[in-house]
Amino acid sequence: MTNAVKIETVENVAVIEVSNPPVNALSQAVRAGLADCVAQANANETVQAVVICCEGRTFIAGADIREFGKPHAEPSLPAVIETIEASAKPVVASLHGTVLGGGLEVALGAHYRIAQPNTRFGLPEVTLGLLPGAGGTQRLPRVVPVKMALDMITSGRQIKVAEAQEAGLVDAVADQDDPRTAGIAYAMTLLSEGKLARPTGALPCNSAEDGLFDTARATLAKKMRGQFAPQKCVDAIENATKLPITEGLAQERAFFQDLMNGDQRSALIHAFFSERQVGKLPEIKDVSPRDIAAIGVVGGGTMGAGIAVSSLLAGLTVTLIERDQASADRATSSVSKMLEGSVKRGKLSQAAFDDILANRFAATSDYQDLANADIVVEAVFESLEVKKDVFGQLDAICKPGAILASNTSYLDVNAIAEMTKRPEDVIGLHFFSPAHVMKLLEVVVADKTSAEVVATGFAFAKKLRKVAVRSGVCDGFIGNRLLSHYRQAMDGVVIAGASPYDVDRALVNFGMAMGPFSVADLAGLDIGWATRKRLAPTRDPREMYAEFSDRLCEKDRFGRKTGRGFYIYEDGKPSADPEVLEIIAAERTDNGVKAQEISDQEIVDRYMAAMINEAARVLEEGIALRPLDVDVTLLNGYGFPRWRGGPMQYADTVGLDKILNDIKRLSQEDDFMWQPAPLLERLVAEGKTFADLNG
Ligand code: 3HC
Ligand code: NAI
């Protein structure tokens, strides 16, 4: 027995309690402890029933993910669960908190399940590139309908107690007692009713409707494009309906081991831990954030309205300032439409919607209304002059201690801060469109921003349920700076011979949510045009400058919002446009370029080489603190496939020497664009990886 699991006898019930903070993960010590304690309970003649429960905030939330990829230590979880299931005395799992992954598999190995009212259940393995590997795919469809098991296992979705009880996953709901007391009382009731051990594995599997598995395979091939685990989940559940349990379990284990050894599993677990690591910064350790309840937003266009909605949905109070009352009314209407969308999707009740508009939101044109705001987020036009003017006004009006934030995409936050007498309170908070949906928030720390203000930026992100990444100041911060660079590389590919449609297709097949030219159409081609004009005076003459985007803008083709950009949009559906190809062909002719065939692999290689090379510079300059900050940025704001873990993880997976060789090869065509970043060269020379820099 270990400290992680203890056993005690209460009358005729053995109580096995797991204590492995913070989430009672199934470490080797917990596995060994559980197996030992179940054996002890079975050997003890006074014991007639067994209860498994947990101390702390949750029942077991899964296998210990930290052990993945390391040498296996006995006993294995499947063996432990078989010991539980084989107990001659009835075993009750008394559940609370989040019963996830291996935790739910332990509960399924028990014979009866009782849960606290707000317990949640799920098998999230698929989100980690795995399938439930300790019997979940075989036991769950023996307890709940196969369709429901298939849905839970392939989506990783968590269900609440009512759904679990209706489906038969829990036998009883504890209404008053704590898990330990409730478990003991329930075990005694079962004994008094003469209930015996009821091994789940001995139950017949529920039957599946015709075509269920083939439909699921086809749907998942689209929805979870490129991923292996979802298909394996389907195979394993289909096995449960066809094979004896021992064979089904053996196959499940084989699939699990295969996936465990794969790159997708390491990438997804890298993403899981990186998202938890990203907010752990020495500069804000032990620094208390300021209180934030009242939010000001300046500018109620695309971004301002989205930021207001995001804050309102998080329970905050918002005052939005526009240029005049007519614009303020337009912003109110946008906010209200977005909130209506939340009501339709069941995310917001009608009563809460009414309350927000009546009591927590106001849009005016009077800056004085921001006097009591705790934090003001500016989202006016992307012009340094306009922003400086706004910050001057905010400085004069806002209370001492209020944080003044800019949502600028590219501009210099230091220059903005200098317009105030409180540069220590100025920060960049870069949201992504649509701001009430996208998870990423770049927290842009200027030279004089105080640690308390940085900590408040992170705390604000948490309230909004966003993932915050720290960035230093540079043109475009982490994300848009990388985007400018890989987009430049893709412009080069187009001039060399590919079409924008070839580029988008190759990158979507690689796993990106959208290709760069579809992204440009969505953001609005005028945005990039304005940036190019702003940077024109400082552009290096050696830089390759593709003009086709400017030609489109000159024809008022600004993308989706004007119905034409790189694509033509009819009823929102994009299609290729021969006129775009003509514009590009004309530019090639003007420059004496003969179009070459460029393979999809070459497109991906150039895209990734450009992204990784610029990321190495961003790291070396300290704009991003660690490679994991770059990965989290691209995963949450730029549609990078999570199962590839982010560009830095991808680079480590394919090998930094391969990336460096690609860059050197491309530098023979354009040695300005393709200069290897010194950090990349150094890592290759030292045989190191980006992961080595994550600390
Ligand atoms: N193993 C190891 N550490 C874990 C863990 C796990 N399964 N789950 C969470 N942790 C750690 C986190 O890394 C974090 O550590 P830190 O404080 O050092 O950063 C700490 O526990 C708290 O986690 P969160 O910050 O995420 O806390 P929340 O309260 O927000 O969420 C949770 C709790 C819902 C349990 C969430 O952590 C979660 O979803 N965990 C993963 C659950 C999971 O995927 N389980 C399946 C594992 S795979 C498996 O079981 C295979 C089996 O089929 C064989
Ligand atoms: P937008 O043009 O949709 O909205 C800007 C709004 O600001 C307009 O409604 C305008 O009336 C208002 N405004 C202008 N001057 C003002 C002033 N002095 N006082 C009050 N209101 C004023 O622009 P969008 O797209 O919302 O962008 C806003 C900011 O957010 C820009 O800095 C942009 O770079 C940044 N951003 C934009 C993203 C996008 O995808 N659109 C993504 C991330 C950041």
Tab-separated table of N, CA and C and ligand atoms in Angstrom, residues 298-304 321-323 327 367 378-382 386-387 390 407-409 430-433 527, ligand 2:
chain	number	residue	atom	x	y	z
A	298	VAL	N	-13.392	51.007	-26.578
A	298	VAL	CA	-13.497	52.170	-27.459
A	298	VAL	C	-13.463	51.681	-28.900
A	299	GLY	N	-14.506	51.993	-29.650
A	299	GLY	CA	-14.633	51.490	-31.019
A	299	GLY	C	-15.555	50.282	-30.998
A	300	GLY	N	-16.624	50.354	-31.759
A	300	GLY	CA	-17.608	49.258	-31.728
A	300	GLY	C	-17.767	48.604	-33.078
A	301	GLY	N	-16.667	48.478	-33.834
A	301	GLY	CA	-16.699	47.794	-35.133
A	301	GLY	C	-16.594	46.294	-34.910
A	302	THR	N	-15.995	45.615	-35.900
A	302	THR	CA	-15.873	44.155	-35.835
A	302	THR	C	-15.295	43.713	-34.497
A	303	MET	N	-14.157	44.288	-34.127
A	303	MET	CA	-13.451	43.800	-32.947
A	303	MET	C	-14.054	44.320	-31.655
A	304	GLY	N	-14.351	45.621	-31.607
A	304	GLY	CA	-14.885	46.213	-30.372
A	304	GLY	C	-16.161	45.505	-29.941
A	321	ILE	N	-17.660	52.955	-26.253
A	321	ILE	CA	-17.659	54.330	-26.762
A	321	ILE	C	-17.441	54.321	-28.277
A	322	GLU	N	-18.306	55.038	-28.982
A	322	GLU	CA	-18.139	55.191	-30.433
A	322	GLU	C	-18.004	56.669	-30.779
A	323	ARG	N	-17.784	56.927	-32.061
A	323	ARG	CA	-17.542	58.311	-32.488
A	323	ARG	C	-18.767	59.214	-32.329
A	327	SER	N	-23.190	55.702	-34.565
A	327	SER	CA	-22.246	54.569	-34.554
A	327	SER	C	-22.438	53.746	-33.282
A	367	TYR	N	-16.830	59.992	-23.812
A	367	TYR	CA	-15.668	59.366	-23.167
A	367	TYR	C	-15.734	59.442	-21.636
A	378	GLU	N	-9.027	49.524	-26.302
A	378	GLU	CA	-9.239	50.366	-27.498
A	378	GLU	C	-9.240	49.490	-28.738
A	379	ALA	N	-10.277	49.653	-29.587
A	379	ALA	CA	-10.354	48.888	-30.847
A	379	ALA	C	-10.840	49.822	-31.957
A	380	VAL	N	-10.185	50.976	-32.091
A	380	VAL	CA	-10.546	51.922	-33.160
A	380	VAL	C	-9.716	51.573	-34.402
A	381	PHE	N	-9.826	52.421	-35.442
A	381	PHE	CA	-9.113	52.122	-36.688
A	381	PHE	C	-7.619	51.873	-36.446
A	382	GLU	N	-7.024	51.072	-37.314
A	382	GLU	CA	-5.595	50.732	-37.187
A	382	GLU	C	-4.749	51.905	-37.710
A	386	VAL	N	-4.808	58.034	-34.880
A	386	VAL	CA	-6.120	57.920	-34.215
A	386	VAL	C	-5.939	57.315	-32.815
A	387	LYS	N	-5.094	56.306	-32.724
A	387	LYS	CA	-4.916	55.617	-31.437
A	387	LYS	C	-4.254	56.548	-30.420
A	390	VAL	N	-6.853	58.806	-29.048
A	390	VAL	CA	-7.743	58.111	-28.103
A	390	VAL	C	-7.039	57.921	-26.757
A	407	ASN	N	-5.962	47.050	-28.789
A	407	ASN	CA	-6.151	45.814	-29.550
A	407	ASN	C	-5.437	45.895	-30.905
A	408	THR	N	-4.481	46.817	-31.022
A	408	THR	CA	-3.796	46.962	-32.317
A	408	THR	C	-3.239	45.632	-32.824
A	409	SER	N	-3.245	45.467	-34.148
A	409	SER	CA	-2.742	44.221	-34.741
A	409	SER	C	-1.235	44.285	-34.986
A	430	HIS	N	-4.292	41.814	-27.676
A	430	HIS	CA	-4.603	41.546	-29.076
A	430	HIS	C	-5.550	40.362	-29.179
A	431	PHE	N	-6.823	40.679	-29.467
A	431	PHE	CA	-7.855	39.655	-29.645
A	431	PHE	C	-7.860	39.206	-31.104
A	432	PHE	N	-8.556	38.114	-31.351
A	432	PHE	CA	-8.639	37.575	-32.718
A	432	PHE	C	-10.097	37.507	-33.140
A	433	SER	N	-10.325	37.655	-34.412
A	433	SER	CA	-11.690	37.770	-34.915
A	433	SER	C	-12.266	36.391	-35.255
A	527	ILE	N	-6.886	45.359	-45.264
A	527	ILE	CA	-6.054	45.428	-44.050
A	527	ILE	C	-4.582	45.273	-44.438
B	2	NAI	P1	-13.577	48.499	-37.690
B	2	NAI	O1	-13.339	49.477	-38.753
B	2	NAI	O2	-14.581	47.424	-37.907
B	2	NAI	O3	-14.022	49.276	-36.363
B	2	NAI	C1	-13.392	50.425	-35.868
B	2	NAI	C2	-14.440	51.222	-35.117
B	2	NAI	O4	-13.809	52.254	-34.387
B	2	NAI	C3	-15.465	51.880	-36.045
B	2	NAI	O5	-16.776	51.466	-35.660
B	2	NAI	C4	-15.251	53.360	-35.804
B	2	NAI	O6	-16.457	54.112	-35.861
B	2	NAI	C5	-14.653	53.376	-34.407
B	2	NAI	N1	-13.824	54.551	-34.119
B	2	NAI	C6	-12.892	55.120	-34.912
B	2	NAI	N2	-12.335	56.162	-34.274
B	2	NAI	C7	-12.923	56.256	-33.063
B	2	NAI	C8	-12.767	57.108	-31.959
B	2	NAI	N3	-11.886	58.094	-31.964
B	2	NAI	N4	-13.544	56.902	-30.862
B	2	NAI	C9	-14.450	55.908	-30.846
B	2	NAI	N5	-14.629	55.067	-31.865
B	2	NAI	C10	-13.880	55.233	-32.960
B	2	NAI	O7	-12.163	47.894	-37.319
B	2	NAI	P2	-11.823	46.505	-36.601
B	2	NAI	O8	-11.629	45.467	-37.609
B	2	NAI	O9	-12.787	46.305	-35.502
B	2	NAI	O10	-10.380	46.831	-36.008
B	2	NAI	C11	-10.210	47.604	-34.841
B	2	NAI	C12	-8.820	47.387	-34.302
B	2	NAI	O11	-8.658	46.009	-34.005
B	2	NAI	C13	-7.693	47.728	-35.248
B	2	NAI	O12	-6.625	48.242	-34.518
B	2	NAI	C14	-7.345	46.400	-35.879
B	2	NAI	O13	-6.027	46.356	-36.356
B	2	NAI	C15	-7.515	45.504	-34.693
B	2	NAI	N6	-7.756	44.095	-34.997
B	2	NAI	C16	-8.567	43.742	-36.036
B	2	NAI	C17	-8.794	42.408	-36.311
B	2	NAI	C18	-9.715	41.985	-37.399
B	2	NAI	O14	-9.690	40.800	-37.786
B	2	NAI	N7	-10.544	42.846	-37.921
B	2	NAI	C19	-8.149	41.329	-35.494
B	2	NAI	C20	-7.376	41.836	-34.385
B	2	NAI	C21	-7.181	43.165	-34.181
